[in-house]
Each structure stands twice: as structure tokens, then as C-alpha cells.
Amino acid sequence: MAILVDENTKILVQGITGSFGGRHAQLSLDYGTQLVAGVTPGKGGQLFADQVPIFDTVSEAVEATGATVSAIFVPPPFAGDAILEAVDAGVDLVVAITEGIPVMDMMRVRAAMEGKKTRLIGPNCPGIVTPGLGKDSHGGCRIGIAPGYIHKRGKVGVVSRSGTLTYEAVWQLTNLGLGQSTCVGIGGDPINGTTHLDVLKMFNDDPETEAIIMIGEIGGSNEEKAAAWAKENCKKPMAAFIAGATAPPGRRMGHAGAIVSGGKGTAAAKIEALRDAGIEVAKNPSDMGQALVRAMG
Amino acid sequence: MNIHEYQAKELFQKFGVPTPNGRVADSAEEAKSAAAEIGSNIVVKAQVHAGGRGKGTFKNGFKGGVHVVQNADEAADIAAKMLGQVLVTHQTGEEGKLVSKVMVADAVEITKEYYLAILMDRESRSPVIVASTEGGVNIEDVAEHTPEKIFHQAIHPLLGLQPYEVRKLSAKLGFAGDQAKQFGKLLAALYRLFIECDCSMVEINPLVTTPDGQVLALDAKFDFDDNALYRHPDIAALHDPTEEDPREVEAAKYHLNYIGLDGNIACLVNGAGLAMATMDIIKHCGGEPANFLDVGGGATQEQVTNAFKIILGDPKVKAILVNIFGGIMDCDVIAKGIVAACKEVSLSIPLVVRLEGNNVEAGKRTLAESDVALISADTLADAADKAVKAIAA
């Protein structure tokens, strides 16, 4: 089953004619993803890669193609508006890849999404991959910017705030022969749509997922919340890694949300919460795959 | 991004947050004329971003970055001792900060000190006002010892600050009558500033009442959302590069995400999470990272070359660890960047390279065919271990 998306999910890309959006839309097509529409205001009627129709608005694209997920590659000044447009068009899921959206914009967007059916993943995230059954996991659903070939279809759920660190974890799993049900990048911004805990609950309920790896980093308290929930509720073996144990306090480590401020959000506190919940914490980033092997017994 | 106290004061004036009279000066003469406008009871404050100025010491031996004087001549004298000198406080590190401006302001008499801040709270996903009857002291200490004296009010992101929220906070702080009115106006102005300038934090410590009944912001600390600076060119212009690590200023020119640290193993990584994790594993293997450096997901050969130059320009660096997981990024681009950089800057320290992912074979070939002396590694742990051992050897 996987979570959120599978090989039949129809997706559209907002910002498909930009160089970044276009490049990754092509890679998703190559991966075998059901990319059915693109949206760029003013370019309606054109085709992307000679096959994907482009629309002026998201609601036109949804109406014509039945897309249920939108991937956002729109530049930061316009990304908040793009998310709201997708919500208004009634898609089930919005995956915002864009990095650098002002926090104030995300605050308003999240408030405006209260009570709507649409879920937001991101922003500032690598996206979602549900690997396919073909060679190098071809035929799956790839939304965003993750490299498809590192994946392998299987039973491990992966949730992370980071991009390349997730690839590192996925690659370790794949090399250990552990495939993934779905890999979700929730993004590195302080205000985002979906938390570790939200994804953890989905994995816990997903019959295909048999083990979970959660990758966090300094800043905020979402990892602690997920750990507290997992302690009482999670039925599946879990491993985790927290990046940033050596980060100096008060500095933003690349991600807008990766900051230890006022003594809060430290790696040490997160690791303690995870261990307290009985989660196997990787000793270092090279140990993520092995940590899950240990957790699975 | 942080700004200076005098710049904060100017923003307060623009938005109508009342502050004591005063202005900035960059010479003793200017300090004198600013002080003359005030008359007596004048405070002269060194303008650096670091805290702990009052207890700091200048490298010329002069003590204290904050002084109260009684006339314009004294103000000029104090300003002359501060300007062009380096102030060391518990926050600057031993290298200190160069003082090129002082603020000259009315040292108002204080009846009572309060604390008032607005910050973007990631948990509630809204602005939260934090206020306390205990001002002029470290708010973290108040939170630890007397948390009941700190009041929080989350503000609805779409509704904004409501009058009842102001009345509630005003009552909790014990303001009444005209002072309650003044506080209300001040808080409304501060909230407008917070929203309109895309702040992530604005802090007044202390907010004071005076014997003649005024409510004034005596000090201010700002933090702006870097992501929003594109729509605030006026605020972006307040950025003072002399307050930053020169390595970071240089890196910013090439859109590299660099943070200088104190160790001796430099790292060059793609992606913020992986870059943090690389620092962690260096420490895990017994080394100390010299920096955080994220070249981003779509780095060009030129960026990699410049990143290398910045790393090699740091005399503390004794080894370099390159860790690339080329998801979409082409490993060969990184390899070519490394080779180009090593041609431009003569490499005399050990270089450990771990490449993985997209087009990794071509990348490894480029490195092998070049005459760059490097140590290749297969996994992240292997790379960190080799870098640490290369220094020990």
C-alpha cells in the first residue's frame, strides 16, 4: 500500500516551465511517475516534454486530468500563493519543494489551510518517493528532487527533515537489501505542513510498512513529540538519527529551522527522548541502516 | 540577520515605538553635539552586535562599553576612547569587535524595568508576545527561577493583535491609567513593526517606566527572517559585514552556506543535513570540524572551486574532508571543481574525498586521472576516520 502516494497517483507540477521544476519533472517522467499536468500562468495550452499538458491554473489542470497531488517548484516570493491555489483547487496533497519561503508567508498559509482537506508536505523538502517494482525502483511515484535509482521497493518507512541525509539513509538501506515502502522528506523550515509525528502515525497504520527510520536534526521539538507518541503507540521497530550534535548554539545550520536557541532543540535532548522511547539511535550517520537492522532484531 | 542598537532605535522611531532621545555618532565631535542636545545624564554606548558591552574591556585597556556622563565634553572624551578601538565582551570571543560608532542617548531615570518581546513561535505557528515584570535581567534566568512572572500571548496569524490581548497583557504587567494607554500604543506599534519587517524576533529588555510617567523602550534586539530580506532592501542594507566572520562574508558572495567553527578538519558537503551529520561524524571519530559548509544541491564547478579556496584560506585547517552524495548532482562536477581548485591553490594538506551517487564512476576517474594527491574513501565513516588519522600522522 505505501503511504500518501503510490504508482497510480496522478500528480501535477506547479512551476513546470522553470529550469529546476522542468528538470525534476523530466526525471519523474523517466522514473515512470504518473505526471499528468503542469501549471505555469500564461503558458496554458503548451506541452511539457511533448507529452504533458500545461495549464494556466491549478483548477483547470485538476479538472482536465484528475490530478490529486501538486508538487510546487515555484520561486519563494510566489510559493505561498501557489500552495493556496492548489488547496483551493481541492488536491489531496501539496508537496512544496521550494526553499527560502518567508516564515511569515508560511505562517499565513498554514493558518489559511485550517479545516481544509489538503495536506501539505514541506516546504524546503526533497519530496516523497514510493519506490516502484522495476529496475532501480522504476515505476514508482517520485515527487520532488530525490534520486529515484537509490530506492528499492520494500517495507521500511523513511521520514526525514533533510534531503541528502535522507538519500544517505535510503542508500544504506538499499545496500543492506532493505527496501522502502515510502520515503517522506518533511523539510527543513521552522513552519511546515507535516511533522515527523504525522508521518509516523501513517507508517504505523500502513500494513506494508514493517519498520520505520526517522531522521531529525537540531531545532524545535518535533522529534521529541514523535518519540513520546511512539513510546506508547508505535507497533513497529524504529531507528533514528539526529544531525547537528556538534552545531554551535544560536546559528542556523543551512536549514532555516535547524537552530538551537535558548538551550532548546539540542541534539542531546532529542536523542535522549528517542532512547527513552526505546528507539534505536544510530551512533553516527554511517550507522543509520545498521541501526534499523538492530531495531528489527 | 542582526542589526545594531542605533539601527534598531531608528526602526523604532519609524514605527512609533517610543525610545529615549538620542542618536548615533561616528566621531568624538558628533558625540559631543549629540550630547549637547541632551544636556546632562547622557549614556554613551559602543555599537557592536555582541551582548555584555557594559562589562566588556577595550584592547587599549579602557573599561566598559557603556558609560553615563554629565556633559557634552565628557561624552566626547568617552566616545574618543571607544571609537576605532576593539571591544572584548563575553560574547565576542578574545578577538573582540571593532567599534566604529557609538550611540549617545538620554540616560533616563528608571522607576521600573519590564521585559517585552515578540517572536515567531514554530510550535504554535504564530507570533507570540512574551512579557515579564522582571526586566533588565536575563530572561532565561527569569524563566528558570520565577516562570510565573513571564506571560505569553499567542496572536492569531490572520487576525493579528486584538485589543483584548493588549488589555490582558497590560493588566498582567500592572499598568493602569495613562501608562496602560502608552503601553497599548507601544505594543501595537511593535507588533506592526514585527509583521511588516518580517522579524523572527524583536526584544525590548528593558522596557521601562520613568518618574515622569513615560513608558519607553530602552534597548532593542532584532532578528530578521533571512528568507524575507528580498522584500526589505532597506533592512538588508543595515547588514554590517564587519560584524561577521570574514570567511562567512566571502562564502555568501558565492551563495555557499558556510559557518566557521574552531576545529581543524574542514568539510565540504552537499545538503545541510548531511553537512551537519558530517561534522558530527568527524567529532565521533575524535576530530574537530573547522566549518559547516553546504554547497547546495545544484552546485556548479565554480562554486566548488570557490568553496575550496575559502577552506584553504583558513590557517587552522589541517585536513579537508569532501563528502558528496550526488543524488541529482553530478559527482563529476564536484570532482572537476576539486581539480580546478587544487590547480589554483597549491594543496599542501591531506584531502579525503568520498563521492557517492550520480555519475560517481566518472567523478572518481576525473580525480584519479588528475595529479591531485588525495585519499579516497568509500563510506562516510571511512572518510571521517581517514581525515582524523591523516592529521594525527
Short mmCIF file of N, CA, C and O in Angstrom, two decimals, chain A residues 77-137:
data_model
loop_
_atom_site.label_atom_id
_atom_site.label_comp_id
_atom_site.label_asym_id
_atom_site.label_seq_id
_atom_site.Cartn_x
_atom_site.Cartn_y
_atom_site.Cartn_z
N PRO A 77 9.09 33.95 -3.64
CA PRO A 77 8.12 35.05 -3.48
C PRO A 77 6.69 34.66 -3.89
O PRO A 77 5.73 35.28 -3.44
N PHE A 78 6.57 33.64 -4.72
CA PHE A 78 5.24 33.27 -5.24
C PHE A 78 4.76 31.91 -4.72
O PHE A 78 3.71 31.43 -5.10
N ALA A 79 5.58 31.28 -3.89
CA ALA A 79 5.29 29.91 -3.49
C ALA A 79 4.08 29.82 -2.55
O ALA A 79 3.28 28.89 -2.66
N GLY A 80 3.95 30.78 -1.64
CA GLY A 80 2.81 30.76 -0.72
C GLY A 80 1.50 30.81 -1.50
O GLY A 80 0.56 30.04 -1.24
N ASP A 81 1.44 31.68 -2.47
CA ASP A 81 0.27 31.82 -3.33
C ASP A 81 0.01 30.53 -4.10
O ASP A 81 -1.13 30.08 -4.25
N ALA A 82 1.09 29.91 -4.57
CA ALA A 82 0.94 28.66 -5.34
C ALA A 82 0.37 27.55 -4.46
O ALA A 82 -0.48 26.77 -4.92
N ILE A 83 0.81 27.47 -3.21
CA ILE A 83 0.28 26.45 -2.30
C ILE A 83 -1.22 26.68 -2.11
O ILE A 83 -2.04 25.76 -2.22
N LEU A 84 -1.59 27.94 -1.85
CA LEU A 84 -3.00 28.25 -1.62
C LEU A 84 -3.85 27.96 -2.85
O LEU A 84 -4.99 27.52 -2.75
N GLU A 85 -3.28 28.18 -4.03
CA GLU A 85 -4.02 27.89 -5.27
C GLU A 85 -4.32 26.38 -5.36
O GLU A 85 -5.42 25.97 -5.74
N ALA A 86 -3.32 25.57 -5.00
CA ALA A 86 -3.51 24.12 -5.05
C ALA A 86 -4.55 23.66 -4.02
O ALA A 86 -5.37 22.78 -4.29
N VAL A 87 -4.51 24.29 -2.85
CA VAL A 87 -5.50 23.97 -1.80
C VAL A 87 -6.90 24.32 -2.30
O VAL A 87 -7.85 23.55 -2.16
N ASP A 88 -7.01 25.48 -2.91
CA ASP A 88 -8.29 25.94 -3.45
C ASP A 88 -8.81 25.01 -4.54
O ASP A 88 -10.02 24.79 -4.66
N ALA A 89 -7.89 24.42 -5.31
CA ALA A 89 -8.29 23.51 -6.38
C ALA A 89 -8.70 22.15 -5.84
O ALA A 89 -9.17 21.29 -6.58
N GLY A 90 -8.50 21.94 -4.54
CA GLY A 90 -9.01 20.73 -3.89
C GLY A 90 -8.15 19.49 -4.03
O GLY A 90 -8.65 18.38 -3.89
N VAL A 91 -6.84 19.66 -4.28
CA VAL A 91 -5.99 18.47 -4.33
C VAL A 91 -5.87 17.86 -2.92
O VAL A 91 -6.10 18.53 -1.93
N ASP A 92 -5.52 16.58 -2.86
CA ASP A 92 -5.38 15.91 -1.56
C ASP A 92 -4.07 16.28 -0.87
O ASP A 92 -3.97 16.35 0.34
N LEU A 93 -3.05 16.48 -1.71
CA LEU A 93 -1.70 16.64 -1.17
C LEU A 93 -0.93 17.69 -1.96
O LEU A 93 -0.96 17.68 -3.19
N VAL A 94 -0.26 18.57 -1.23
CA VAL A 94 0.65 19.53 -1.86
C VAL A 94 2.04 19.26 -1.31
O VAL A 94 2.23 19.16 -0.10
N VAL A 95 3.00 19.11 -2.22
CA VAL A 95 4.38 18.88 -1.81
C VAL A 95 5.20 20.09 -2.26
O VAL A 95 5.40 20.30 -3.45
N ALA A 96 5.60 20.91 -1.28
CA ALA A 96 6.29 22.16 -1.61
C ALA A 96 7.79 21.96 -1.52
O ALA A 96 8.35 21.79 -0.43
N ILE A 97 8.45 21.95 -2.67
CA ILE A 97 9.89 21.73 -2.74
C ILE A 97 10.65 23.03 -2.47
O ILE A 97 11.73 23.02 -1.90
N THR A 98 10.08 24.14 -2.86
CA THR A 98 10.72 25.46 -2.80
C THR A 98 11.44 25.72 -1.48
O THR A 98 10.87 25.56 -0.41
N GLU A 99 12.69 26.17 -1.59
CA GLU A 99 13.47 26.56 -0.43
C GLU A 99 13.52 28.08 -0.36
O GLU A 99 13.66 28.74 -1.37
N GLY A 100 13.37 28.63 0.86
CA GLY A 100 13.53 30.07 1.03
C GLY A 100 12.24 30.86 1.10
O GLY A 100 12.22 32.07 0.86
N ILE A 101 11.14 30.21 1.42
CA ILE A 101 9.87 30.93 1.56
C ILE A 101 9.89 31.68 2.90
O ILE A 101 10.23 31.10 3.93
N PRO A 102 9.53 32.98 2.91
CA PRO A 102 9.50 33.71 4.18
C PRO A 102 8.60 33.00 5.21
O PRO A 102 7.53 32.49 4.87
N VAL A 103 9.07 32.96 6.46
CA VAL A 103 8.33 32.28 7.52
C VAL A 103 6.93 32.88 7.69
O VAL A 103 5.95 32.18 7.93
N MET A 104 6.87 34.21 7.56
CA MET A 104 5.58 34.90 7.73
C MET A 104 4.56 34.40 6.68
O MET A 104 3.38 34.26 6.99
N ASP A 105 5.03 34.11 5.48
CA ASP A 105 4.14 33.60 4.42
C ASP A 105 3.64 32.21 4.80
O ASP A 105 2.45 31.91 4.66
N MET A 106 4.56 31.37 5.31
CA MET A 106 4.16 30.01 5.67
C MET A 106 3.20 30.02 6.86
O MET A 106 2.29 29.20 6.94
N MET A 107 3.42 30.97 7.77
CA MET A 107 2.51 31.10 8.91
C MET A 107 1.08 31.38 8.42
O MET A 107 0.12 30.75 8.87
N ARG A 108 0.96 32.28 7.46
CA ARG A 108 -0.38 32.63 6.95
C ARG A 108 -0.97 31.48 6.15
O ARG A 108 -2.17 31.18 6.26
N VAL A 109 -0.13 30.85 5.34
CA VAL A 109 -0.61 29.73 4.52
C VAL A 109 -1.15 28.61 5.42
O VAL A 109 -2.23 28.08 5.20
N ARG A 110 -0.39 28.27 6.46
CA ARG A 110 -0.82 27.20 7.36
C ARG A 110 -2.13 27.57 8.04
O ARG A 110 -3.02 26.73 8.20
N ALA A 111 -2.25 28.84 8.46
CA ALA A 111 -3.49 29.27 9.13
C ALA A 111 -4.67 29.19 8.15
O ALA A 111 -5.77 28.78 8.53
N ALA A 112 -4.42 29.57 6.90
CA ALA A 112 -5.49 29.54 5.91
C ALA A 112 -5.89 28.11 5.54
O ALA A 112 -6.98 27.87 5.03
N MET A 113 -5.00 27.15 5.80
CA MET A 113 -5.30 25.74 5.46
C MET A 113 -6.09 25.03 6.55
O MET A 113 -6.53 23.89 6.34
N GLU A 114 -6.26 25.67 7.70
CA GLU A 114 -7.03 25.05 8.79
C GLU A 114 -8.41 24.64 8.29
O GLU A 114 -9.13 25.45 7.69
N GLY A 115 -8.77 23.39 8.54
CA GLY A 115 -10.10 22.94 8.17
C GLY A 115 -10.24 22.49 6.72
O GLY A 115 -11.29 22.00 6.32
N LYS A 116 -9.18 22.64 5.94
CA LYS A 116 -9.23 22.17 4.54
C LYS A 116 -8.78 20.71 4.48
O LYS A 116 -8.03 20.24 5.35
N LYS A 117 -9.18 20.02 3.44
CA LYS A 117 -8.82 18.60 3.36
C LYS A 117 -7.38 18.37 2.89
O LYS A 117 -6.83 17.29 3.05
N THR A 118 -6.78 19.39 2.30
CA THR A 118 -5.46 19.22 1.70
C THR A 118 -4.35 19.10 2.75
O THR A 118 -4.32 19.86 3.70
N ARG A 119 -3.46 18.13 2.56
CA ARG A 119 -2.27 18.03 3.40
C ARG A 119 -1.11 18.68 2.68
O ARG A 119 -0.98 18.56 1.47
N LEU A 120 -0.26 19.36 3.47
CA LEU A 120 0.94 19.97 2.90
C LEU A 120 2.17 19.23 3.42
O LEU A 120 2.27 18.95 4.61
N ILE A 121 3.09 18.91 2.51
CA ILE A 121 4.40 18.38 2.89
C ILE A 121 5.42 19.44 2.48
O ILE A 121 5.36 19.96 1.39
N GLY A 122 6.37 19.74 3.36
CA GLY A 122 7.33 20.79 3.09
C GLY A 122 6.87 22.08 3.72
O GLY A 122 6.01 22.04 4.61
N PRO A 123 7.39 23.18 3.29
CA PRO A 123 8.29 23.42 2.15
C PRO A 123 9.75 23.09 2.50
O PRO A 123 10.02 22.58 3.57
N ASN A 124 10.64 23.44 1.51
CA ASN A 124 12.07 23.22 1.66
C ASN A 124 12.34 21.74 1.92
O ASN A 124 13.02 21.37 2.86
N CYS A 125 11.74 20.90 1.08
CA CYS A 125 11.89 19.46 1.29
C CYS A 125 12.26 18.75 -0.01
O CYS A 125 12.07 19.30 -1.09
N PRO A 126 12.80 17.53 0.08
CA PRO A 126 13.14 16.79 -1.13
C PRO A 126 11.93 16.11 -1.77
O PRO A 126 12.03 15.66 -2.91
N GLY A 127 10.81 16.01 -1.05
CA GLY A 127 9.61 15.42 -1.62
C GLY A 127 9.34 14.02 -1.10
O GLY A 127 9.78 13.65 -0.01
N ILE A 128 8.60 13.25 -1.90
CA ILE A 128 8.17 11.91 -1.50
C ILE A 128 8.54 10.92 -2.60
O ILE A 128 8.38 11.23 -3.78
N VAL A 129 8.97 9.74 -2.19
CA VAL A 129 9.15 8.65 -3.17
C VAL A 129 8.50 7.38 -2.62
O VAL A 129 8.79 6.97 -1.50
N THR A 130 7.60 6.82 -3.39
CA THR A 130 7.15 5.46 -3.16
C THR A 130 7.78 4.64 -4.27
O THR A 130 7.41 4.78 -5.44
N PRO A 131 8.81 3.82 -3.93
CA PRO A 131 9.57 3.14 -4.98
C PRO A 131 8.71 2.18 -5.80
O PRO A 131 7.75 1.61 -5.29
N GLY A 132 9.08 2.00 -7.05
CA GLY A 132 8.38 1.07 -7.93
C GLY A 132 9.04 -0.30 -7.91
O GLY A 132 10.06 -0.51 -7.25
N LEU A 133 8.47 -1.23 -8.67
CA LEU A 133 8.95 -2.61 -8.66
C LEU A 133 9.96 -2.90 -9.76
O LEU A 133 10.55 -3.97 -9.82
N GLY A 134 10.17 -1.95 -10.64
CA GLY A 134 11.07 -2.16 -11.77
C GLY A 134 12.53 -2.05 -11.39
O GLY A 134 12.89 -1.93 -10.21
N LYS A 135 13.39 -2.08 -12.44
CA LYS A 135 14.84 -1.94 -12.20
C LYS A 135 15.13 -0.57 -11.58
O LYS A 135 14.57 0.43 -11.99
N ASP A 136 16.02 -0.55 -10.57
CA ASP A 136 16.35 0.68 -9.86
C ASP A 136 15.10 1.39 -9.34
O ASP A 136 15.02 2.61 -9.34
N SER A 137 14.11 0.60 -8.95
CA SER A 137 12.84 1.06 -8.38
C SER A 137 11.97 1.85 -9.38
O SER A 137 11.07 2.59 -9.00
#
